[in-house]
Short mmCIF file of C-alpha atoms and ligand atoms in Angstrom, two decimals:
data_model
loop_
_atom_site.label_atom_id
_atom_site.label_comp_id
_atom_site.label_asym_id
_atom_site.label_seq_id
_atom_site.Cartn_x
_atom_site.Cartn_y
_atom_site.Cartn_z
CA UNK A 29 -92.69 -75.38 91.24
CA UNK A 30 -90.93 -76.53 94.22
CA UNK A 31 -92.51 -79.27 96.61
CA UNK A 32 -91.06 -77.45 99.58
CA UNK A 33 -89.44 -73.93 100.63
CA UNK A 34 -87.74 -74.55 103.61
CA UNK A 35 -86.29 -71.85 105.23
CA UNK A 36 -82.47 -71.90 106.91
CA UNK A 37 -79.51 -73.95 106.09
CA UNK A 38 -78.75 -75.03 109.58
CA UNK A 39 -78.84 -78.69 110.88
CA UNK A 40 -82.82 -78.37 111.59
CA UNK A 41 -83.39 -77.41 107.49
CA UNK A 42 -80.43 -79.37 105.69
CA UNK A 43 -81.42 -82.75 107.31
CA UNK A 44 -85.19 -81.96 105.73
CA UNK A 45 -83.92 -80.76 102.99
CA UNK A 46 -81.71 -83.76 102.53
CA UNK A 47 -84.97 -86.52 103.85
CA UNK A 48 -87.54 -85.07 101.34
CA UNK A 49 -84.78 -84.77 98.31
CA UNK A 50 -83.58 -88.40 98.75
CA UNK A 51 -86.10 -90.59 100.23
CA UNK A 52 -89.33 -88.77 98.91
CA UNK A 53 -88.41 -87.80 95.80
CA UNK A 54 -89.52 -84.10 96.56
CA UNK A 55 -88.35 -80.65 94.81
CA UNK A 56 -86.50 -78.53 97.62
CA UNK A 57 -85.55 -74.75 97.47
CA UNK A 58 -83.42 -74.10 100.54
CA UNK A 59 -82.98 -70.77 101.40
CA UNK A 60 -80.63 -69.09 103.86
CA UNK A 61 -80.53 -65.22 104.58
CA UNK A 62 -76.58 -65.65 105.20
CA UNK A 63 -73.85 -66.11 102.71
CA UNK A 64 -73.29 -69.90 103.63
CA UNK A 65 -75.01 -73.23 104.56
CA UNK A 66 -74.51 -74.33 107.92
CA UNK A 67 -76.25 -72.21 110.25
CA UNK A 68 -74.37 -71.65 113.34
CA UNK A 69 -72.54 -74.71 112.68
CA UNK A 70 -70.62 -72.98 109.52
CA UNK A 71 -66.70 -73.39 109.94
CA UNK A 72 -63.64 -72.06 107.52
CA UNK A 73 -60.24 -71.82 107.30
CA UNK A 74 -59.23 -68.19 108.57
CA UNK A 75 -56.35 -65.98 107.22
CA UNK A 76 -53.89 -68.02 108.74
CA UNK A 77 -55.34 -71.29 107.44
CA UNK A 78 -56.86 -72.87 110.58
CA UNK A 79 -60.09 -74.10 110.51
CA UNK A 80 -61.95 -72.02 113.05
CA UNK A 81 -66.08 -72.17 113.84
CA UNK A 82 -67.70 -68.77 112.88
CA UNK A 83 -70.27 -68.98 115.30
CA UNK A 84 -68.16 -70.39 119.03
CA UNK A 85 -66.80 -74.17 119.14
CA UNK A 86 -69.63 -76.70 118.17
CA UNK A 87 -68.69 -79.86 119.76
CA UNK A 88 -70.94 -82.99 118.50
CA UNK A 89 -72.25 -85.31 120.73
CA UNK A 90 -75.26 -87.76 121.39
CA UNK A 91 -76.28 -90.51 122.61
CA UNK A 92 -78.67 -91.39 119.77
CA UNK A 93 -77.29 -93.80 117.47
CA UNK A 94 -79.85 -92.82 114.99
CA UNK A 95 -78.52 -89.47 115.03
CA UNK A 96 -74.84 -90.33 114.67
CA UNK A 97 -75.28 -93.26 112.21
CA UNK A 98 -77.38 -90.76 110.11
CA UNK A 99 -75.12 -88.11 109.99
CA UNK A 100 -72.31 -90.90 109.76
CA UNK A 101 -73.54 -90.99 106.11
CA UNK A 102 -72.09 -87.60 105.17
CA UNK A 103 -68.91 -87.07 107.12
CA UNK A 104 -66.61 -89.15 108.45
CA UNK A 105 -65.60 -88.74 112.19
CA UNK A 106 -62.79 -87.98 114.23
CA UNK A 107 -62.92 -88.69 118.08
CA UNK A 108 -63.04 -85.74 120.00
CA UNK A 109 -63.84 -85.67 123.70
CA UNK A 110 -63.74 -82.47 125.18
CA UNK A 111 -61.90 -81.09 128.14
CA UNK A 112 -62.71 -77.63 130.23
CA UNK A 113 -60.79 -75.71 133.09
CA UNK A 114 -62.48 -73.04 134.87
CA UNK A 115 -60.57 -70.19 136.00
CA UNK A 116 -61.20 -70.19 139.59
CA UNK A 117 -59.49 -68.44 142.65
CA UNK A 118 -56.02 -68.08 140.02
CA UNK A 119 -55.98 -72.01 139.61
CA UNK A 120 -57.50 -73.74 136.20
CA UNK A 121 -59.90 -76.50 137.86
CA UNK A 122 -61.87 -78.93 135.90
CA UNK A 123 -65.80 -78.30 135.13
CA UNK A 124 -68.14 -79.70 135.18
CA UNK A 125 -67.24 -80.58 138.90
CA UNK A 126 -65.92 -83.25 139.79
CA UNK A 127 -63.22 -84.97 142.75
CA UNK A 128 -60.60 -83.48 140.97
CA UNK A 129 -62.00 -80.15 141.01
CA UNK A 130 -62.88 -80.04 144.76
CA UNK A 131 -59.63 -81.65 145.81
CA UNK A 132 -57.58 -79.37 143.66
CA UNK A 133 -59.69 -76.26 144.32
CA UNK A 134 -59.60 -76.69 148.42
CA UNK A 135 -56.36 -78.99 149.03
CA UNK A 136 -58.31 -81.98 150.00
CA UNK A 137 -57.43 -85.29 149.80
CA UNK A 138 -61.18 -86.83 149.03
CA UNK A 139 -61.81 -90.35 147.42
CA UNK A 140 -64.44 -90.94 145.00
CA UNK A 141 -66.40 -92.44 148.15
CA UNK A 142 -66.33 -89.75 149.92
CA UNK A 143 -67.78 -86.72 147.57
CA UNK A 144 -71.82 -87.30 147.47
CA UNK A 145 -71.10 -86.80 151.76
CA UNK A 146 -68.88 -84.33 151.55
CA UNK A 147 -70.88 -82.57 148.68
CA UNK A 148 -74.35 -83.02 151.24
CA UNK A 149 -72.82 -81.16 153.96
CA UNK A 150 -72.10 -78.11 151.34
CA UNK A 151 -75.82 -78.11 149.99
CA UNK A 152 -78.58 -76.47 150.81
CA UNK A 153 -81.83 -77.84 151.19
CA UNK A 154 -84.76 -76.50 148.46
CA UNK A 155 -88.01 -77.90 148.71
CA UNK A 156 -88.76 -77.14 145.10
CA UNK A 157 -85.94 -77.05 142.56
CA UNK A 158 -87.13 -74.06 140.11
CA UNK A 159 -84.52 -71.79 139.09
CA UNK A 160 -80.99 -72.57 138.10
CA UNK A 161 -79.94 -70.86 141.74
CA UNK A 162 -81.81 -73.78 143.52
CA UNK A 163 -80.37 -76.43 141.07
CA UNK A 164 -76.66 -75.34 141.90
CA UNK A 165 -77.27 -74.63 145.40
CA UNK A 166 -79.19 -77.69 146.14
CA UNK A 167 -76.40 -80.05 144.68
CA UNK A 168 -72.96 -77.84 145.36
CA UNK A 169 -73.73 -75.14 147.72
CA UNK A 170 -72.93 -71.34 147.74
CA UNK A 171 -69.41 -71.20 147.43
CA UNK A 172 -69.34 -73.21 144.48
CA UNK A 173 -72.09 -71.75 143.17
CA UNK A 174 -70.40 -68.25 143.45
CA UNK A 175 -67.07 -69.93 142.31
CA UNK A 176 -68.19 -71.55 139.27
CA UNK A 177 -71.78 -70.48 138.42
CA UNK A 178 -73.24 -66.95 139.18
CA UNK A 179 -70.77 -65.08 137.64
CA UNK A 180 -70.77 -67.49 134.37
CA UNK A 181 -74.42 -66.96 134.45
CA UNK A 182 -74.69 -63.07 134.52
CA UNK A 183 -72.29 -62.28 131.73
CA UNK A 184 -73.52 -64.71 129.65
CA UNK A 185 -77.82 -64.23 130.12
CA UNK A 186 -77.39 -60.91 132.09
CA UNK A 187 -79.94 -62.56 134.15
CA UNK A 188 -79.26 -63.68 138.08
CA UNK A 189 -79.12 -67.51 137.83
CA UNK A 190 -82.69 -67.57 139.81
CA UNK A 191 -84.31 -65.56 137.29
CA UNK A 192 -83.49 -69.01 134.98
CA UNK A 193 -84.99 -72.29 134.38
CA UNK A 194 -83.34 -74.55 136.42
CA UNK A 195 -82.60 -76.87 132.82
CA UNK A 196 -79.57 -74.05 132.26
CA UNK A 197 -77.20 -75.07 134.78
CA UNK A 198 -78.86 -78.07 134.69
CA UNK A 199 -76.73 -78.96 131.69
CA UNK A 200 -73.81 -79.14 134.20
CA UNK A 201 -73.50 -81.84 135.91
CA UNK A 202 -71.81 -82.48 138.96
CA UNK A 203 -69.91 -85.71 139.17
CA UNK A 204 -68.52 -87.86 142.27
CA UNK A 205 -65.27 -89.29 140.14
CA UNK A 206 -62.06 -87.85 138.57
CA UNK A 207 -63.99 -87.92 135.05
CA UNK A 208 -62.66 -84.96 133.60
CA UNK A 209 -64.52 -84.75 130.35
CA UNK A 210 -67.28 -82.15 129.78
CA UNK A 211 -69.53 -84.69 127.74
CA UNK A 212 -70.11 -88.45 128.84
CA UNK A 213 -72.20 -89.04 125.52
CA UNK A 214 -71.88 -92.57 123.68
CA UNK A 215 -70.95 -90.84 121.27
CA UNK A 216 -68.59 -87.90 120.76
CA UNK A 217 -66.68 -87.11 117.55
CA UNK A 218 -65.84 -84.41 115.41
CA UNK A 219 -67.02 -83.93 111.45
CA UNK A 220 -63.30 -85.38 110.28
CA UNK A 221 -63.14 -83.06 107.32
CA UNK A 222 -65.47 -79.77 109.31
CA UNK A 223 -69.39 -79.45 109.28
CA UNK A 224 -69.49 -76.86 106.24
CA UNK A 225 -68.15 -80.41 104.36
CA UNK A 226 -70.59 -82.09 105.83
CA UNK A 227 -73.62 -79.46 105.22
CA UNK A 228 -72.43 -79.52 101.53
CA UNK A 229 -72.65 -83.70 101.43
CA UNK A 230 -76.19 -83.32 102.88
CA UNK A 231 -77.43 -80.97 100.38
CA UNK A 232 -75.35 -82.56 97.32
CA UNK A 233 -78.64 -83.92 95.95
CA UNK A 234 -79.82 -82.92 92.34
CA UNK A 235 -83.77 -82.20 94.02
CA UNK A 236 -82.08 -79.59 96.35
CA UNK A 237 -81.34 -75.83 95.02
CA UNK A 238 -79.57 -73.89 97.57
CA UNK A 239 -80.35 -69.96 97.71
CA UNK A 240 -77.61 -68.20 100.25
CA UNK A 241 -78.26 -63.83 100.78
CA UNK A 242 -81.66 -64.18 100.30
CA UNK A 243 -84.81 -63.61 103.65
CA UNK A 244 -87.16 -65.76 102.52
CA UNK A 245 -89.84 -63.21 102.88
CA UNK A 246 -88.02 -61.21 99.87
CA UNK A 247 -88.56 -63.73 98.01
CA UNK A 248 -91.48 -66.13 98.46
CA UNK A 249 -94.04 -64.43 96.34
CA UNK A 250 -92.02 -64.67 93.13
CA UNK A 251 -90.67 -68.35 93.47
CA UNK A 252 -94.26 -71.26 93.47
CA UNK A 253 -93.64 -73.78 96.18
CA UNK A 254 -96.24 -75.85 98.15
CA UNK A 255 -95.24 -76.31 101.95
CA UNK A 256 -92.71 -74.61 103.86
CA UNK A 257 -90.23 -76.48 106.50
CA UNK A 258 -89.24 -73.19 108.50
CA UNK A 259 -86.22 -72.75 110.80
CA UNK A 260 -85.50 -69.34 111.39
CA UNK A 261 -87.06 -67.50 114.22
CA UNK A 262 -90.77 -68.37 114.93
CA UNK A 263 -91.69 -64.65 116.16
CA UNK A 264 -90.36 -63.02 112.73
CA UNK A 265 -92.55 -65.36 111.04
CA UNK A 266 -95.46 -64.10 112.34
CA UNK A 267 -94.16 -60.31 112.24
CA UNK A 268 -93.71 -60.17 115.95
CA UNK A 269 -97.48 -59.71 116.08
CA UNK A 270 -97.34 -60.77 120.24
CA UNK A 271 -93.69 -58.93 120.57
CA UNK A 272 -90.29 -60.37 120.51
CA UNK A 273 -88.97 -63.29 121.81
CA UNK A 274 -85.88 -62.69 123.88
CA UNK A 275 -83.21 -64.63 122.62
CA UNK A 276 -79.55 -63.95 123.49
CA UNK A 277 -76.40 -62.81 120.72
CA UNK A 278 -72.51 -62.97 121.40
CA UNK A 279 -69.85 -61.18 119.84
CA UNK A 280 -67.17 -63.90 118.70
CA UNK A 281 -63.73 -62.08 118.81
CA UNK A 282 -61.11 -64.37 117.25
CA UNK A 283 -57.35 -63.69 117.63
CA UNK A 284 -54.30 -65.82 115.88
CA UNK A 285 -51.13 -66.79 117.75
CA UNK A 286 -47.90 -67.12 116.59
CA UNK A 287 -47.15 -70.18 118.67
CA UNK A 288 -48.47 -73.71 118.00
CA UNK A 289 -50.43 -73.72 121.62
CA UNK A 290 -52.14 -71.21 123.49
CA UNK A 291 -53.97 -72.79 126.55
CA UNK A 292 -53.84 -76.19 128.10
CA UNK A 293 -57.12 -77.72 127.10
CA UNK A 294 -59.66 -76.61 124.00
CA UNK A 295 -61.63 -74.20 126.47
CA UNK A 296 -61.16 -72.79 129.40
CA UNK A 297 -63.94 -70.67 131.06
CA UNK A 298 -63.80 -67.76 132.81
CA UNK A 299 -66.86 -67.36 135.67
CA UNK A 300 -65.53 -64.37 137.73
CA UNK A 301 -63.21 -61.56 135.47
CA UNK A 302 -63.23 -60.70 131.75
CA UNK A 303 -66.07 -59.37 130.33
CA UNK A 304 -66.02 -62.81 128.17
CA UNK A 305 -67.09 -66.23 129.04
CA UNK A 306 -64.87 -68.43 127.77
CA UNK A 307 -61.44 -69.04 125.17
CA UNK A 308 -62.05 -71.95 122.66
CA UNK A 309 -58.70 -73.24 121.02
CA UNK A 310 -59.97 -74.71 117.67
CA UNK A 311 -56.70 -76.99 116.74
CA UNK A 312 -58.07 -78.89 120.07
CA UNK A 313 -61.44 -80.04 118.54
CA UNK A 314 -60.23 -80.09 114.78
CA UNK A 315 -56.99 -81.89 116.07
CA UNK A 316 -55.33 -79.44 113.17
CA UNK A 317 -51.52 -79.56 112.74
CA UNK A 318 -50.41 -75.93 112.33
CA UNK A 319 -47.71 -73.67 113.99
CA UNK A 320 -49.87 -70.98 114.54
CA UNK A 321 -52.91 -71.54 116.64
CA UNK A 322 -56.63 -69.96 116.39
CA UNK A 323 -59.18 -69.07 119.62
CA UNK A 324 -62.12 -67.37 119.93
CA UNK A 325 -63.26 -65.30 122.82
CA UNK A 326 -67.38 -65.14 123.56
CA UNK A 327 -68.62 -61.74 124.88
CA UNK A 328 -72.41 -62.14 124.84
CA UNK A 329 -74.42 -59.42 124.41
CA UNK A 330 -78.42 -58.20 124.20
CA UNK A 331 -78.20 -57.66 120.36
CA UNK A 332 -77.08 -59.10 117.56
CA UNK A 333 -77.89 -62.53 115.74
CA UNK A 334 -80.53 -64.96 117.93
CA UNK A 335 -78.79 -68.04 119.37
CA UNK A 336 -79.98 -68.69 122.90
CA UNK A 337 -83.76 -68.73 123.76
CA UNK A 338 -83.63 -67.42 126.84
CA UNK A 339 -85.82 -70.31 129.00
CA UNK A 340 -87.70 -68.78 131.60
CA UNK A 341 -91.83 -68.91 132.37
CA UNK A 342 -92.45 -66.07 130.76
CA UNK A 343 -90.57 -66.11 128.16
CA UNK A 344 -92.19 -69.83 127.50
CA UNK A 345 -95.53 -68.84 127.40
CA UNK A 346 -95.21 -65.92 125.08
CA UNK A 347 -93.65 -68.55 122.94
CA UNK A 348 -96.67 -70.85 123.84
CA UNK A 349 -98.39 -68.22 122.11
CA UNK A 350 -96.95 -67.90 118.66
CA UNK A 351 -96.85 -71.93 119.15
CA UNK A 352 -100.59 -72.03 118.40
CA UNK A 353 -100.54 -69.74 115.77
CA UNK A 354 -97.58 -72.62 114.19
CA UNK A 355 -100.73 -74.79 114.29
CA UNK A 356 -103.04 -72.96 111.93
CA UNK A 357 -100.56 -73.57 109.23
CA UNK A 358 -100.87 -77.00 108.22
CA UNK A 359 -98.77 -76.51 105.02
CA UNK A 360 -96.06 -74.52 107.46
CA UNK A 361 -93.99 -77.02 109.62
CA UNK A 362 -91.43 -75.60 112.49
CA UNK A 363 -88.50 -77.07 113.55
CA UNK A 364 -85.28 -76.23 115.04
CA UNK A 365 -83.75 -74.15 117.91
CA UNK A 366 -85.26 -70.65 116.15
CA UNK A 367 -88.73 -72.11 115.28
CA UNK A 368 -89.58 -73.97 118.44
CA UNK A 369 -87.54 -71.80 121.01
CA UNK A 370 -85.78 -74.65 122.58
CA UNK A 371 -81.83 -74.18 123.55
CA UNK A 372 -81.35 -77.82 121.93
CA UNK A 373 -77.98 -79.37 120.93
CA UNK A 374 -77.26 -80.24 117.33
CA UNK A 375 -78.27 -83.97 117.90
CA UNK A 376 -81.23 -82.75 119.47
CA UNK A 377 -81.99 -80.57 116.22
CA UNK A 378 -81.13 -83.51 113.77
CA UNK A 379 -83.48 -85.70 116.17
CA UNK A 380 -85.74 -83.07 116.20
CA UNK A 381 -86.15 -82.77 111.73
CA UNK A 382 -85.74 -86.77 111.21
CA UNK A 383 -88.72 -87.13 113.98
CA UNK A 384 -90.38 -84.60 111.53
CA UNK A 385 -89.85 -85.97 108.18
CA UNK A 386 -91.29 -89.12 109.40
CA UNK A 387 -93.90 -87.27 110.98
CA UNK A 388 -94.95 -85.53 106.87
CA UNK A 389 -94.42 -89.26 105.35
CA UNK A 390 -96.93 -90.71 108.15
CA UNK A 391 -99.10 -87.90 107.05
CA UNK A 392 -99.48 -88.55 103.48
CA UNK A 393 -99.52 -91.99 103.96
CA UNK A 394 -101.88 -92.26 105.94
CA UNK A 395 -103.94 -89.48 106.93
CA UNK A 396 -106.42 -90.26 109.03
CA UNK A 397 -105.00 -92.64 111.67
CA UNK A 398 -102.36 -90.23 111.61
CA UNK A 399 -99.29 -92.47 112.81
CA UNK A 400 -96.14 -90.91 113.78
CA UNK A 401 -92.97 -93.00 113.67
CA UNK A 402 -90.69 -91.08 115.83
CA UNK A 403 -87.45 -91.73 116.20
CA UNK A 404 -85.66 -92.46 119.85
CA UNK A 405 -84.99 -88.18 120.64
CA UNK A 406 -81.84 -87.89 122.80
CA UNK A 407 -83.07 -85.65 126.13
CA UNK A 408 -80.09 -85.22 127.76
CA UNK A 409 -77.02 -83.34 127.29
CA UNK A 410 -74.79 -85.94 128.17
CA UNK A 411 -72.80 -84.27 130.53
CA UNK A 412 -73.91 -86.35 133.74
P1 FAD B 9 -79.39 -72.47 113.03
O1 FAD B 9 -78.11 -73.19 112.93
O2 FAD B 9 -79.44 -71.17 113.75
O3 FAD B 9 -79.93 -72.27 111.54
C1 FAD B 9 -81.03 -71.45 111.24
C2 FAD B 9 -80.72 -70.76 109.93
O4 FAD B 9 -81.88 -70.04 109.51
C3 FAD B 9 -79.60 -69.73 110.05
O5 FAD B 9 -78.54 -70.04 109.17
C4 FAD B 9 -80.27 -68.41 109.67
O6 FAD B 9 -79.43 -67.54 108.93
C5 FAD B 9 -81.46 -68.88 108.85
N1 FAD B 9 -82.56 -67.93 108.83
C6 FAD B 9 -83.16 -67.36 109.89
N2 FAD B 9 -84.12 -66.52 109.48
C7 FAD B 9 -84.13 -66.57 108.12
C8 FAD B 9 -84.89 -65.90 107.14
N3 FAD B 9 -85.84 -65.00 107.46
N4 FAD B 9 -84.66 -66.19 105.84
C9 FAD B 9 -83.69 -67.06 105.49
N5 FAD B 9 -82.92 -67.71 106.40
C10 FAD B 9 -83.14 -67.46 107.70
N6 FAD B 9 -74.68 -77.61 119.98
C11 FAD B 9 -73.98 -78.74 120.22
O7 FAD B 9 -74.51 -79.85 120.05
N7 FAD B 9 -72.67 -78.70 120.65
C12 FAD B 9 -72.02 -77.52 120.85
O8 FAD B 9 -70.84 -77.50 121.24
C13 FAD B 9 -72.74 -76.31 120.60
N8 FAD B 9 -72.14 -75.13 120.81
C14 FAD B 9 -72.83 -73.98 120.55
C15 FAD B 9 -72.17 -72.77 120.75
C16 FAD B 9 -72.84 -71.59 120.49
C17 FAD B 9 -72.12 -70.27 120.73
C18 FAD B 9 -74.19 -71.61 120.02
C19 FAD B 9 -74.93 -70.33 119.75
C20 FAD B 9 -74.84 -72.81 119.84
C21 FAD B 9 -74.17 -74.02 120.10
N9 FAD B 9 -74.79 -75.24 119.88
C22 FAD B 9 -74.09 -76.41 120.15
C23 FAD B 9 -76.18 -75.35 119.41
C24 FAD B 9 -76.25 -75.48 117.89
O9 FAD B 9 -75.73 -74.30 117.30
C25 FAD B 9 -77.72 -75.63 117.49
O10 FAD B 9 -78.32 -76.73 118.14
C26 FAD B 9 -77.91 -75.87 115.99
O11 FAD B 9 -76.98 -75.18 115.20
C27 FAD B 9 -79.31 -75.41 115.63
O12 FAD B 9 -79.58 -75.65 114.26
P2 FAD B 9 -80.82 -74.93 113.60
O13 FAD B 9 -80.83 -75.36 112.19
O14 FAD B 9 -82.04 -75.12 114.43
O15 FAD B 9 -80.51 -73.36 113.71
N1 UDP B 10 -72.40 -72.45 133.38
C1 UDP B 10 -71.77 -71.78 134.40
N2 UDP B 10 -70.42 -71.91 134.55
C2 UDP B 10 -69.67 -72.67 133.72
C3 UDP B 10 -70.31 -73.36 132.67
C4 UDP B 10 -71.68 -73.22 132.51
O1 UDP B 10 -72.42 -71.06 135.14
O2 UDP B 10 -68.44 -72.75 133.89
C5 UDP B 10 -73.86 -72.32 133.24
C6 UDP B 10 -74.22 -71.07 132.43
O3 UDP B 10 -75.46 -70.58 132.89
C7 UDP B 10 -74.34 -71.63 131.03
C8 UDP B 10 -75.00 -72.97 131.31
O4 UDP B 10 -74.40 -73.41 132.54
O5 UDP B 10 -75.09 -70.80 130.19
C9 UDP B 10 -74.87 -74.02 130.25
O6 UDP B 10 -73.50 -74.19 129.95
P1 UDP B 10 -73.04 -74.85 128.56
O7 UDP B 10 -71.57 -75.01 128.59
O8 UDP B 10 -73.85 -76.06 128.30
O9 UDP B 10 -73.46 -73.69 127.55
P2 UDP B 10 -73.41 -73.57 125.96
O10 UDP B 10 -72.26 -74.42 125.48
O11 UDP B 10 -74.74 -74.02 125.47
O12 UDP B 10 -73.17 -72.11 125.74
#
């Protein structure tokens, strides 16, 4: 009899996994529908031995030291900060945007002082900032916005950017100085050795059986377990019984070059032509000495695997919905970017399942003041 079933392997179930196995002493059976741990994080060495991201470049970064002195305990790091260019108007500019981009981009000769003016003059005034449209306009302007974000936005949610949440673009910020770097996290580093390594430190535990090929639902009724931690989708759980939850796929198309470098920074983005979004060079974030080099191109598309929620009202309160059925289930906890429809960051997951564990242990402790010891959850995406 296992203690707990928790379905998915990704960051959301290997960090419970790896919590109730080692500091509660409890029986785990961690299932994953796949053929690998990892989730979306899983990595490998392709053909031509480069270590390439199955699922588009994951890039770690937080500004929780929680989070990064936690996972700290299973990988060591390298430093990583990325870099992006954005293909715009036949030049490679830096995004998010920044003095360098607009001086670049138009021929100007702007100092840091000078931007936030020069960047109010360009805006446009919203009285309510709703949709990512008014988030961009209201900060950048149109031409930017057309330059940089509408086109990026279409291919990749085939939704207008003011059909969004205004927390998409949001992401992006827009920045007054020459820093070049798409993350300005405390913390930014790379697993040293990959995250599949580090997925199989987390779940090296002798409480912890790992079960890869298998849906959970195939299998539930024939293994005993008392509580479930799930992670995968939260309308499959419940049979789709209000309808599906949008979420959007993308087709990863990877291609090998015979040359040790194929573009000048480890993505560049494409806004305006290619039916793709952006080119990730892996060597760039795995800082992998090879002569051949590795990239991935992202076309997304309606079907396929669920990565993106898709955040937008409606699409929030159908979730709202099959939220409150989560909360009949007291033996059935949710976390992750599946189970609670939120398009969160890996730190945010890892945040998200520590805050989680503590929340059970607070729980059995003590069950009717019902304390929760959270831990500090990182909100932004560090990009500002
Ligand atoms: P997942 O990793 O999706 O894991 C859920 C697991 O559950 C999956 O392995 C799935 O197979 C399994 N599962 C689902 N249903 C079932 C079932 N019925 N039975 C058994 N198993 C099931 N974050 C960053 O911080 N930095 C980045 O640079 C970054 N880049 C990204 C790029 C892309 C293209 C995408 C899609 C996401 C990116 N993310 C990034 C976000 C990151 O992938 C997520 O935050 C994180 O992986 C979510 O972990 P999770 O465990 O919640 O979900
Ligand atoms: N975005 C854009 N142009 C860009 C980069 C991003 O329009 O060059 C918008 C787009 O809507 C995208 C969102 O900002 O989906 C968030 O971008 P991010 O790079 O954070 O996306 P992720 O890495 O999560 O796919």
């Amino acid at each position: 009899m296992f203690d707990y079933l928790i379905v998915g392997a990704g960051f959301a179930g290997a960090v419970m996994a790896e919590r109730l196995a080692s500091c509660a002493g409890k029986k785990v059976l961690i299932v994953d529908k796949r053929n690998h741990i990892g989730g979306n994080t899983f990595d490998y060495y392709d053909t031509a031995g480069i270590l390439v991201h199955k699922y588009g470049p994951h890039i770690f970064h937080t500004n929780s030291k929680d989070v990064y002195d936690y996972l700290g305990k299973f990988t060591e790091w390298r430093p990583y900060e990325h870099r992006v260019l954005a293909s715009v108007d036949g030049m490679l500019v830096p995004i998010p945007i920044n003095l360098n981009t607009l001086n670049e981009l138009y021929g100007l000769h702007l100092q840091a002082s000078e931007v936030e003016a020069y960047l109010h003059l360009q805006a446009e005034e919203k009285a309510i900032i709703k949709t990512s449209e008014d988030v961009v306009l209201s900060t950048v302007g149109r031409d930017l916005y057309q330059k940089f974000f509408r086109g990026y936005t279409k291919k990749q949610w085939d939704l207008d950017p003011s059909e969004l949440d205004a927390s998409v673009t949001a992401r992006i910020p827009v920045r007054f100085n020459r820093d070049n770097r798409y993350f300005t996290d405390t913390y930014q580093a790379m697993p040293a050795q990959g995250y599949t390594k580090l997925f199989e430190q987390l779940l090296n535990h002798p409480n912890i059986k790992v079960m890869t090929n298998a849906d959970y639902k195939e299998i539930e009724d024939s293994i005993g377990y008392k509580k479930m931690i799930y992670t995968g989708p939260v309308d499959y759980y419940f049979d789709y019984c209000y309808g599906k939850l949008p979420y959007r796929s993308i087709e990863f198309r990877f291609t090998t070059f015979d040359m040790p470098v194929f573009q000048q920074t480890g993505t560049i983005n494409y806004p305006n032509e290619h039916p793709y979004t952006r080119v990730t060079e892996f060597k760039y974030l795995s800082g992998q000495v090879h002569p051949k080099t590795s990239v991935v191109y992202e076309f997304p598309q309606a079907e396929g695997d669920p990565y993106y929620p898709v955040p937008r009202p409606e699409n929030a309160e159908l979730y709202r919905k099959y939220q409150l059925l989560t909360r009949e289930l007291p033996d059935v906890y949710f976390t992750g970017r599946l189970a609670t429809y939120k398009y969160y960051n890996m730190d945010q997951v890892v945040a998200q399942s520590l805050s989680l564990f503590k929340k059970i242990m607070a729980q059995a402790e003590a069950p009717v003041t019902n304390a929760i010891n959270t831990i500090r959850f990182p909100s932004t995406n560090g990009k500002g």
